[in-house]
């Protein structure tokens, strides 16, 4: 490579982020293998084994490197001028096509796959190859592609992550990195991180402990942060903390990608998490948002309580889910008579999602009724794996269940609890499929004109009941929504449209609101504001179709509205640091959103 060539190439090409100085990189590139061969030859023998070589990094994307860089690659959409300026001539076939045609072709190809996991891997390959096209597809076809990159398919992807693993998509921090986490964070190519989604893989959807293979969840959630909430992909960081797994099947699997040991617990676990949280703040500052995702509940509640005092943290399973369900219930009031305080709630599942939702409903009720939360909790009942949570079980209950231990005789089965408590709203957060049986749904329909039935567990296999079951067993009277999507269902000549009650409605807009206002802490009032914003987006037409959530196809507008309400609350509470406050927060949110349209390269 002569100096004229190097100079010309640098002057006309696209600068990408770099760590190593340009000259070092170039020297490594120029000397690399060559110098090692010469050194070996000087010693009298040509090296026959593979000698060590220096991995070199480049500082400018052009030519083949540009085609391999997912952030800048446009594939066949590079114009002739760009091909000439950026050393692409001959590296692409002659045709130049638009991003729209690329999108059409990619959708056509995706639709040829009959197996959901094939669509998932095709989408992940696209994300690795051409990031802008990936997001353009996801934004323009959100209803079709959400089930591919998110629940339910992401669940299967995590189960098979070891087999389908191609290239790392996030940071893996295992017990091996103890004492070096700050160093590990510095290995990530992007420096200005604003949103981290982190899991330890112990409760992946309703599929249990998937260890290191839980990485599919932070990757999927952050893809939604960008597509649904407009957060720039380069400021998003997926992280998996690997402390081992108790899943014997994975430990025995030769393709498993994580540490092959039982989970670390207690001090060892908490020390690693503490090191991570300290390093995150040290490396990215006070305002980086850390979203905890799919931790087992015994850790999730502790981590949230501990780090909400010192960091900008948000637990999606506890708080995001609570906000989305409250929004659905508020919206459902338009289809039912009365106000929130006229309703009685029964949950199957008293973990993160169940108690998180229960607590936010109780908070909203207490604000509306101007009574204490202790008082409003009385309208909310929870059943766990041992039956109804009642005061006689107090001795053996985990602390997050204690506020729900009401005075009542023990009841073992859900159906008996339904008949006794007579809830108007039944919410499934058990992670166990098929638990809303025919008897349960019929009991709900026997004393409710329009029973609200929310089967929130993911993925589809774990849903407490299907849309078809909810509609047929309630004779078409249920107001139904589920965590994973179901197709519309025709019953008795009428088409029913099941809604999707999933925290994906909330966290992208919620996160955008925090980031754009420079919020330093999350506050419950922000969750209530997000619920209100989401409920307000349900249109008359949606209600006519029995929906209590707006369609996902409008999600960017919905997210902008949620972001605006959350940011407004942050300013009101004195928790926002980006001053002065923009006047029109919806417009400001929209202006902050990432666009997947290709830029023109000079
Ligand atoms: N739609 C959405 O947006 C969201 C959906 N979810 C889904 O909710 C489910 C639960 O998540 P999460 O709350 O975090 O999990 P947790 O493990 O924290 O809680 C599960 C709860 O279900 C109870 N349970 C388990 N089996 C049964 C059973 N057979 N009968 C009655 N109760 C049972 C458990 O009882 P015990 O305490 O006695 O063990 C526990 O209280 C998952 O499938 C998850 O995917 C979660 C977050 C968001
Ligand atoms: C949706 C989600 O966060 C969950 O099922 O865990
Ligand atoms: Mg989750």
XYZ file of C-alpha atoms and ligand atoms in Angstrom:
657
model
C 0.000 0.000 0.000
C 1.793 3.220 -1.084
C 1.475 6.523 0.747
C -0.517 8.193 -2.054
C -3.056 5.381 -1.895
C -3.338 5.604 1.895
C -3.769 9.386 1.771
C -6.402 9.324 -0.939
C -8.320 6.569 0.730
C -8.398 8.409 4.040
C -9.434 11.724 2.589
C -12.409 10.396 0.729
C -13.782 7.807 3.111
C -16.149 7.527 6.029
C -14.719 7.812 9.507
C -15.957 5.242 11.958
C -15.307 4.931 15.689
C -11.813 3.867 16.540
C -9.719 2.909 19.510
C -6.272 2.256 18.106
C -4.486 5.216 16.558
C -4.643 5.274 12.778
C -0.917 4.941 12.254
C -0.587 1.943 14.538
C -3.392 0.268 12.677
C -1.837 0.951 9.334
C 1.561 -0.209 10.460
C 0.076 -3.412 11.788
C -1.741 -3.839 8.538
C 1.377 -3.227 6.467
C 3.712 -5.339 8.572
C 1.322 -8.012 9.999
C 2.089 -11.512 8.716
C 4.898 -10.258 6.587
C 7.106 -9.191 9.484
C 6.518 -12.490 11.289
C 7.453 -14.508 8.218
C 10.598 -12.453 7.765
C 11.524 -12.840 11.422
C 11.075 -16.575 11.202
C 13.121 -16.723 8.031
C 15.912 -14.721 9.636
C 16.030 -17.284 12.399
C 16.799 -19.836 9.772
C 13.494 -21.730 9.499
C 10.156 -20.884 7.942
C 7.422 -21.253 10.589
C 5.276 -24.257 9.725
C 2.668 -23.876 12.522
C 0.268 -20.887 12.467
C 2.388 -18.124 13.991
C 0.689 -15.517 16.208
C -0.351 -12.412 14.291
C -1.460 -8.969 15.405
C -5.217 -8.345 15.112
C -5.370 -4.912 13.512
C -8.235 -2.469 13.581
C -8.994 -0.032 10.815
C -10.056 3.539 11.179
C -11.851 4.266 7.945
C -14.604 2.293 6.296
C -14.225 1.933 2.575
C -14.189 -0.845 0.020
C -14.770 -4.298 1.394
C -14.641 -3.002 4.981
C -17.490 -0.616 4.248
C -19.572 -3.470 2.839
C -18.913 -5.491 5.994
C -19.754 -2.637 8.384
C -23.433 -2.993 9.372
C -23.709 0.628 10.528
C -22.735 2.080 7.153
C -23.438 -0.684 4.669
C -26.174 -0.009 2.109
C -25.570 -3.104 -0.029
C -26.940 -2.700 -3.529
C -28.264 0.743 -2.625
C -24.795 2.359 -2.833
C -25.058 4.857 -5.687
C -22.616 4.816 -8.582
C -20.959 7.953 -7.202
C -20.596 6.379 -3.756
C -19.166 3.230 -5.326
C -16.570 5.327 -7.111
C -15.646 7.463 -4.091
C -15.488 4.623 -1.608
C -13.576 1.914 -3.486
C -16.605 -0.247 -4.066
C -16.287 -0.628 -7.842
C -16.361 -4.288 -8.763
C -17.270 -5.348 -5.236
C -20.970 -5.131 -6.054
C -22.953 -6.233 -9.088
C -23.804 -3.287 -11.378
C -27.419 -2.763 -10.364
C -28.273 0.100 -7.993
C -31.571 -0.361 -6.153
C -33.504 1.753 -3.681
C -33.856 0.995 0.018
C -37.578 0.454 -0.666
C -36.810 -2.271 -3.192
C -34.335 -3.880 -0.795
C -37.076 -3.838 1.821
C -39.570 -5.424 -0.554
C -37.101 -8.157 -1.492
C -36.196 -8.869 2.129
C -39.860 -9.110 3.146
C -40.494 -11.418 0.200
C -37.605 -13.635 1.277
C -38.674 -13.658 4.933
C -42.197 -14.672 3.997
C -40.845 -17.742 2.176
C -39.693 -19.195 5.503
C -42.342 -21.319 7.151
C -40.374 -21.875 10.361
C -40.376 -18.872 12.733
C -36.783 -19.496 13.847
C -35.609 -19.221 10.231
C -37.203 -15.778 10.070
C -35.511 -14.872 13.341
C -32.052 -15.876 12.103
C -32.670 -14.098 8.793
C -33.528 -10.922 10.706
C -30.481 -11.264 12.969
C -28.294 -11.780 9.903
C -29.740 -8.625 8.404
C -29.046 -6.687 11.607
C -25.437 -7.867 11.407
C -25.196 -7.002 7.720
C -27.172 -3.818 7.226
C -28.475 -2.161 10.379
C -30.515 0.570 8.676
C -32.355 -1.893 6.462
C -33.059 -4.076 9.518
C -34.676 -1.146 11.332
C -36.523 0.039 8.243
C -38.121 -3.400 7.966
C -38.950 -3.561 11.654
C -40.481 -0.070 11.712
C -42.471 -0.432 8.493
C -43.712 -3.976 9.238
C -43.854 -3.837 13.016
C -46.968 -5.978 13.454
C -45.598 -8.718 11.214
C -42.039 -8.672 12.533
C -42.547 -8.080 16.256
C -43.404 -11.768 16.789
C -40.199 -12.641 14.913
C -37.616 -10.556 16.756
C -39.561 -10.573 20.027
C -42.053 -12.861 21.745
C -42.843 -15.635 20.911
C -39.940 -16.464 18.553
C -37.212 -14.886 20.694
C -38.092 -17.478 23.349
C -37.281 -20.355 21.020
C -34.199 -18.489 19.829
C -32.914 -18.268 23.426
C -33.583 -21.959 23.967
C -31.472 -22.747 20.879
C -29.072 -19.800 21.133
C -25.993 -22.013 21.355
C -26.817 -23.745 18.078
C -27.811 -20.624 16.168
C -25.032 -18.418 17.608
C -23.115 -16.677 14.835
C -21.663 -13.390 15.996
C -21.867 -11.819 19.455
C -24.507 -9.098 19.594
C -23.888 -7.824 23.108
C -21.472 -7.933 26.019
C -20.988 -11.167 27.937
C -19.868 -10.568 31.505
C -19.197 -13.804 33.329
C -17.660 -14.696 36.666
C -14.389 -15.015 34.719
C -14.470 -11.235 34.221
C -14.675 -10.544 37.957
C -12.395 -7.598 38.743
C -12.229 -6.641 35.060
C -15.731 -5.429 34.275
C -14.689 -1.836 33.589
C -12.153 -3.177 31.112
C -14.851 -5.332 29.510
C -17.132 -2.308 29.078
C -14.296 -0.501 27.327
C -14.069 -3.308 24.782
C -17.524 -2.426 23.450
C -17.023 -0.409 20.247
C -19.392 2.415 21.181
C -18.558 4.827 23.978
C -21.653 6.964 24.371
C -24.085 4.414 25.835
C -27.456 5.693 27.055
C -29.531 2.521 27.504
C -28.379 -0.864 28.798
C -30.665 -3.889 28.964
C -29.168 -6.522 31.239
C -30.251 -10.032 32.155
C -28.713 -12.859 34.125
C -30.854 -15.304 32.174
C -32.551 -16.908 35.174
C -36.213 -16.280 34.211
C -36.348 -15.956 30.453
C -40.012 -15.256 29.607
C -41.928 -18.197 31.075
C -39.194 -20.601 29.945
C -37.111 -20.591 33.113
C -33.338 -20.544 33.504
C -31.624 -20.271 30.116
C -28.330 -18.980 31.532
C -26.085 -17.189 29.079
C -28.480 -17.962 26.227
C -30.797 -15.323 27.659
C -28.773 -12.850 25.546
C -31.552 -12.989 22.946
C -33.729 -10.967 25.340
C -31.536 -7.841 25.793
C -30.759 -7.931 22.069
C -34.482 -8.137 21.221
C -35.534 -5.506 23.775
C -32.932 -3.059 22.477
C -33.998 -3.653 18.881
C -37.423 -2.528 20.097
C -35.929 0.464 21.897
C -34.696 1.614 18.500
C -37.565 0.538 16.239
C -40.422 1.399 18.607
C -38.898 4.168 20.704
C -36.423 5.731 18.291
C -33.358 5.384 20.525
C -30.223 5.321 18.333
C -28.791 1.785 18.047
C -25.251 2.974 18.764
C -26.242 4.167 22.268
C -27.821 0.809 23.186
C -25.901 -1.949 24.935
C -27.214 -5.509 25.488
C -25.539 -7.263 28.425
C -25.732 -10.785 29.797
C -24.301 -11.493 33.208
C -23.273 -15.136 33.310
C -23.053 -16.571 36.811
C -23.742 -20.130 35.630
C -27.039 -21.931 35.150
C -29.068 -24.474 37.073
C -30.519 -25.786 33.821
C -29.037 -29.280 33.613
C -30.063 -29.681 29.984
C -27.894 -26.678 29.076
C -25.011 -27.837 31.266
C -25.079 -31.133 29.360
C -25.382 -29.443 25.965
C -22.109 -29.416 24.038
C -23.263 -26.314 22.152
C -24.068 -24.308 25.314
C -22.302 -20.934 25.140
C -22.143 -20.048 28.832
C -20.199 -21.016 31.940
C -20.691 -24.695 32.619
C -21.319 -24.453 36.341
C -24.227 -24.102 38.741
C -25.373 -20.548 39.438
C -23.346 -18.475 41.861
C -25.561 -17.048 44.589
C -25.312 -14.859 47.695
C -22.213 -12.707 48.142
C -20.503 -13.967 44.996
C -23.550 -13.067 42.862
C -24.117 -9.686 44.462
C -20.433 -8.737 44.296
C -20.427 -9.293 40.516
C -23.625 -7.274 40.086
C -22.204 -4.507 42.274
C -19.007 -4.382 40.233
C -21.108 -4.168 37.069
C -23.312 -1.358 38.375
C -20.330 0.651 39.633
C -18.462 0.166 36.351
C -21.503 1.220 34.332
C -21.750 4.517 36.157
C -18.020 5.068 36.026
C -17.874 4.428 32.281
C -21.135 5.968 31.072
C -22.033 8.473 33.769
C -24.989 9.114 36.048
C -27.668 9.234 33.362
C -27.250 5.869 31.663
C -30.496 3.890 31.947
C -30.079 0.313 33.163
C -33.090 -1.873 32.429
C -33.179 -5.135 34.373
C -34.836 -7.869 32.370
C -35.825 -11.435 33.141
C -34.021 -11.875 36.438
C -35.578 -14.388 38.843
C -37.823 -12.581 41.296
C -35.684 -13.078 44.427
C -32.910 -11.058 42.752
C -35.118 -8.717 40.712
C -36.810 -7.064 43.687
C -33.549 -6.709 45.640
C -31.619 -5.246 42.709
C -34.374 -2.755 41.925
C -34.675 -1.643 45.545
C -30.906 -1.333 45.977
C -29.958 0.432 42.741
C -32.971 2.713 42.396
C -31.346 4.792 45.142
C -28.079 5.292 43.270
C -28.707 4.691 39.560
C -31.256 5.330 36.820
C -32.729 1.809 36.865
C -35.967 0.339 35.617
C -37.236 -3.219 35.932
C -39.306 -3.932 32.887
C -40.946 -7.071 34.285
C -42.056 -5.330 37.474
C -42.565 -1.717 36.368
C -43.015 -1.812 32.583
C -45.551 -4.609 32.821
C -47.392 -2.770 35.585
C -47.652 0.336 33.455
C -48.932 -1.496 30.372
C -51.561 -3.428 32.307
C -52.792 -0.355 34.156
C -53.137 1.365 30.765
C -55.211 -1.552 29.472
C -57.445 -1.514 32.525
C -57.958 2.265 32.298
C -58.848 1.876 28.608
C -61.165 -1.068 29.354
C -63.249 1.210 31.580
C -64.585 2.765 28.354
C -66.037 -0.660 27.431
C -67.281 -1.382 30.956
C -69.377 0.702 33.252
C -68.073 2.500 36.325
C -64.653 3.589 37.458
C -61.467 1.818 38.489
C -62.619 1.637 42.090
C -65.653 -0.461 41.051
C -63.370 -3.310 40.045
C -61.926 -6.308 41.829
C -58.705 -7.868 40.589
C -57.505 -11.438 40.839
C -54.053 -12.554 39.704
C -52.753 -16.002 38.947
C -49.040 -15.560 39.665
C -47.617 -13.433 42.467
C -44.094 -12.775 41.238
C -42.487 -9.804 39.532
C -45.223 -9.138 37.008
C -48.161 -10.008 39.301
C -47.141 -8.002 42.361
C -45.696 -5.205 40.204
C -49.013 -4.712 38.415
C -50.990 -5.088 41.641
C -48.924 -2.394 43.342
C -49.321 0.131 40.505
C -53.086 -0.439 40.307
C -53.267 0.058 44.083
C -51.245 3.278 43.758
C -53.492 4.628 40.999
C -56.576 3.704 43.026
C -55.226 5.444 46.107
C -54.620 8.628 44.092
C -58.103 8.479 42.579
C -59.905 7.604 45.805
C -57.681 9.705 48.090
C -57.181 6.797 50.457
C -54.074 4.903 51.495
C -52.458 2.226 49.347
C -53.012 -0.223 52.242
C -56.725 0.416 51.808
C -56.833 0.025 48.023
C -54.798 -3.200 48.124
C -57.903 -4.825 49.602
C -59.497 -4.833 46.160
C -56.651 -6.909 44.761
C -56.065 -10.635 45.345
C -53.277 -12.906 44.231
C -52.921 -16.663 43.817
C -49.482 -18.278 43.664
C -48.425 -21.911 43.189
C -49.753 -22.719 46.661
C -53.136 -21.032 46.325
C -54.707 -17.762 47.402
C -52.328 -15.496 49.317
C -53.908 -15.097 52.735
C -52.794 -13.964 56.172
C -52.469 -17.501 57.559
C -49.591 -18.041 55.074
C -47.663 -14.967 56.257
C -44.889 -16.917 57.986
C -43.733 -18.558 54.774
C -44.371 -15.795 52.237
C -41.612 -13.915 50.376
C -41.540 -10.255 51.365
C -43.016 -8.958 48.088
C -46.161 -11.045 48.689
C -46.774 -9.856 52.253
C -48.814 -6.737 51.362
C -51.300 -9.035 49.592
C -51.900 -11.476 52.443
C -55.519 -10.530 53.155
C -57.749 -12.006 55.828
C -59.457 -15.005 54.246
C -59.763 -18.758 54.450
C -57.108 -20.548 52.386
C -58.205 -21.483 48.852
C -56.112 -23.911 46.830
C -57.527 -23.755 43.297
C -57.902 -20.781 40.995
C -61.427 -21.709 39.989
C -62.547 -21.693 43.629
C -60.802 -18.361 44.186
C -62.632 -16.929 41.163
C -65.994 -18.127 42.501
C -65.250 -16.757 45.971
C -63.593 -13.396 45.160
C -65.760 -12.700 42.073
C -63.171 -10.571 40.266
C -64.110 -8.353 37.347
C -60.522 -8.525 36.040
C -58.513 -11.768 35.904
C -54.790 -11.441 35.185
C -52.436 -14.314 34.396
C -48.780 -13.846 35.343
C -47.948 -17.425 36.301
C -45.704 -18.400 33.388
C -47.783 -21.587 33.114
C -49.782 -22.255 29.965
C -53.388 -23.439 30.038
C -54.095 -22.418 33.644
C -57.181 -20.385 32.676
C -59.244 -23.502 32.121
C -62.769 -23.695 30.712
C -64.107 -23.772 34.289
C -62.183 -20.633 35.193
C -63.311 -18.643 32.139
C -66.912 -19.854 32.483
C -66.882 -18.829 36.138
C -65.659 -15.347 35.166
C -68.392 -15.123 32.525
C -71.084 -16.299 34.953
C -71.061 -13.104 37.034
C -69.475 -10.561 34.631
C -71.260 -9.202 31.592
C -67.849 -8.438 30.092
C -65.115 -10.302 31.976
C -61.663 -8.791 31.509
C -59.209 -11.634 30.951
C -55.524 -10.857 30.522
C -53.305 -13.872 29.834
C -49.928 -12.203 30.103
C -47.481 -15.086 30.244
C -44.969 -15.489 27.425
C -44.235 -17.006 25.019
C -47.448 -18.286 23.417
C -46.943 -21.798 24.824
C -47.140 -20.344 28.365
C -50.207 -18.177 27.798
C -52.817 -18.893 30.488
C -55.375 -19.365 27.705
C -55.653 -18.678 23.999
C -57.785 -15.985 22.389
C -60.035 -18.679 20.957
C -60.581 -20.176 24.414
C -61.304 -16.818 26.034
C -63.885 -15.888 23.385
C -65.622 -19.263 23.027
C -65.777 -20.092 26.752
C -67.142 -16.624 27.550
C -69.571 -16.806 24.587
C -67.900 -13.828 22.944
C -68.152 -11.552 25.987
C -64.546 -11.457 27.191
C -62.348 -8.395 26.839
C -59.173 -10.286 26.156
C -55.502 -9.412 25.736
C -52.396 -11.567 25.935
C -48.647 -11.144 26.398
C -47.827 -12.808 23.075
C -49.941 -12.080 20.006
C -52.943 -14.107 18.841
C -54.654 -13.780 15.458
C -58.171 -12.352 15.249
C -60.762 -15.036 15.930
C -64.215 -15.466 14.477
C -66.929 -16.591 16.848
C -70.639 -16.741 16.153
C -70.258 -14.736 12.934
C -68.300 -11.934 14.604
C -64.563 -11.229 14.392
C -62.801 -10.619 17.699
C -59.475 -8.769 17.810
C -57.310 -9.811 20.748
C -54.981 -7.096 21.996
C -51.386 -7.597 23.061
C -50.735 -6.619 26.645
C -46.981 -6.475 26.559
C -44.488 -4.124 28.161
C -43.162 -3.431 24.629
C -45.847 -0.722 24.510
C -44.215 1.049 27.427
C -40.468 0.608 27.811
C -39.335 2.136 24.473
C -41.289 5.373 24.991
C -40.591 5.356 28.719
C -36.847 5.054 28.067
C -36.972 7.790 25.444
C -38.693 10.090 27.944
C -35.964 9.425 30.517
C -33.128 9.905 28.045
C -34.477 13.067 26.411
C -35.145 14.762 29.743
C -31.837 13.580 31.229
C -33.744 12.016 34.116
C -31.569 10.854 36.968
C -34.074 8.552 38.718
C -37.253 6.639 37.884
C -40.338 7.573 39.903
C -43.657 5.687 40.178
C -45.525 8.781 38.999
C -43.681 8.413 35.680
C -45.149 4.900 35.341
C -48.636 6.283 35.989
C -48.019 9.020 33.418
C -46.956 6.403 30.855
C -50.121 4.362 31.517
C -52.282 7.409 31.051
C -50.499 8.321 27.805
C -50.945 4.807 26.412
C -54.609 4.561 27.399
C -55.250 7.900 25.661
C -53.981 6.475 22.371
C -56.829 3.952 22.093
C -59.242 5.268 19.471
C -63.000 4.896 19.146
C -62.397 2.528 16.253
C -60.111 0.383 18.444
C -62.788 0.252 21.151
C -65.384 -0.762 18.554
C -63.174 -3.755 17.795
C -63.035 -4.608 21.499
C -59.412 -3.489 21.775
C -57.973 -1.950 24.923
C -54.600 -1.175 23.316
C -53.899 0.780 20.146
C -52.377 -1.206 17.270
C -48.598 -1.554 17.230
C -48.479 -0.064 13.747
C -48.751 3.389 15.367
C -46.148 2.625 17.993
C -43.710 5.437 17.174
C -46.435 8.015 17.664
C -47.540 6.221 20.822
C -43.952 6.142 22.109
C -43.507 9.865 21.424
C -46.616 10.569 23.507
C -45.462 8.290 26.306
C -41.978 9.855 26.209
C -43.486 13.335 26.412
C -45.618 12.474 29.460
C -42.717 10.737 31.199
C -40.360 13.626 30.488
C -42.979 16.142 31.653
C -43.229 14.232 34.923
C -39.423 14.180 35.256
C -39.344 17.987 34.878
C -42.257 18.406 37.275
C -40.551 16.235 39.923
C -37.222 18.016 39.531
C -35.586 14.825 38.277
C -34.717 16.092 34.782
C -31.256 17.440 34.044
C -31.579 18.458 30.378
C -32.479 22.110 30.738
C -34.250 24.163 29.652
C -37.365 22.025 29.235
C -38.420 21.894 25.582
C -41.777 23.567 25.151
C -43.472 20.939 23.003
C -42.313 17.605 24.394
C -44.135 15.418 21.823
C -42.471 17.287 18.954
C -39.160 17.149 20.770
C -39.496 13.383 21.300
C -40.240 12.906 17.602
C -37.251 15.016 16.645
C -34.975 12.851 18.803
C -36.027 9.623 17.096
C -33.594 7.572 15.030
C -34.341 7.322 11.327
C -33.351 4.193 9.390
C -33.192 6.049 6.062
C -29.785 5.777 4.370
C -27.641 8.921 4.471
C -25.765 10.054 1.358
C -22.023 9.508 1.578
C -19.848 12.240 0.175
N -46.917 -9.535 28.956
C -45.861 -8.962 29.477
O -45.505 -7.831 29.141
C -45.070 -9.679 30.505
C -45.255 -10.996 30.740
N -44.524 -11.641 31.696
C -44.726 -13.070 31.830
O -45.275 -13.360 33.084
C -44.838 -14.623 33.507
C -44.363 -14.527 34.937
O -43.276 -13.649 35.025
P -42.759 -13.168 36.459
O -43.838 -12.579 37.247
O -41.567 -12.367 36.229
O -42.334 -14.570 37.087
P -42.135 -14.944 38.603
O -41.345 -16.187 38.619
O -41.654 -13.774 39.350
O -43.624 -15.257 39.124
C -44.370 -16.365 38.742
C -45.503 -16.521 39.712
O -46.368 -17.529 39.217
C -46.647 -18.445 40.249
N -46.944 -19.759 39.691
C -46.113 -20.602 39.062
N -46.779 -21.723 38.697
C -48.047 -21.554 39.118
C -49.208 -22.354 39.042
N -49.197 -23.543 38.446
N -50.340 -21.888 39.588
C -50.354 -20.689 40.191
N -49.303 -19.871 40.280
C -48.154 -20.309 39.744
C -45.399 -18.459 41.114
O -45.765 -18.984 42.364
P -44.720 -19.147 43.580
O -44.430 -17.737 44.004
O -45.483 -19.911 44.583
O -43.537 -19.842 43.030
C -45.061 -16.977 41.088
O -45.802 -16.303 42.068
C -43.781 -15.074 32.513
O -44.347 -15.978 31.608
C -43.434 -13.820 31.765
O -43.087 -14.083 30.426
C -43.616 -10.991 32.479
C -43.374 -9.677 32.279
C -44.040 -8.926 31.235
C -42.435 -9.375 28.005
C -41.494 -9.671 29.046
O -40.745 -8.817 29.459
C -41.465 -10.992 29.598
O -42.271 -11.832 29.234
O -40.588 -11.227 30.440
Mg -39.148 -9.621 30.581
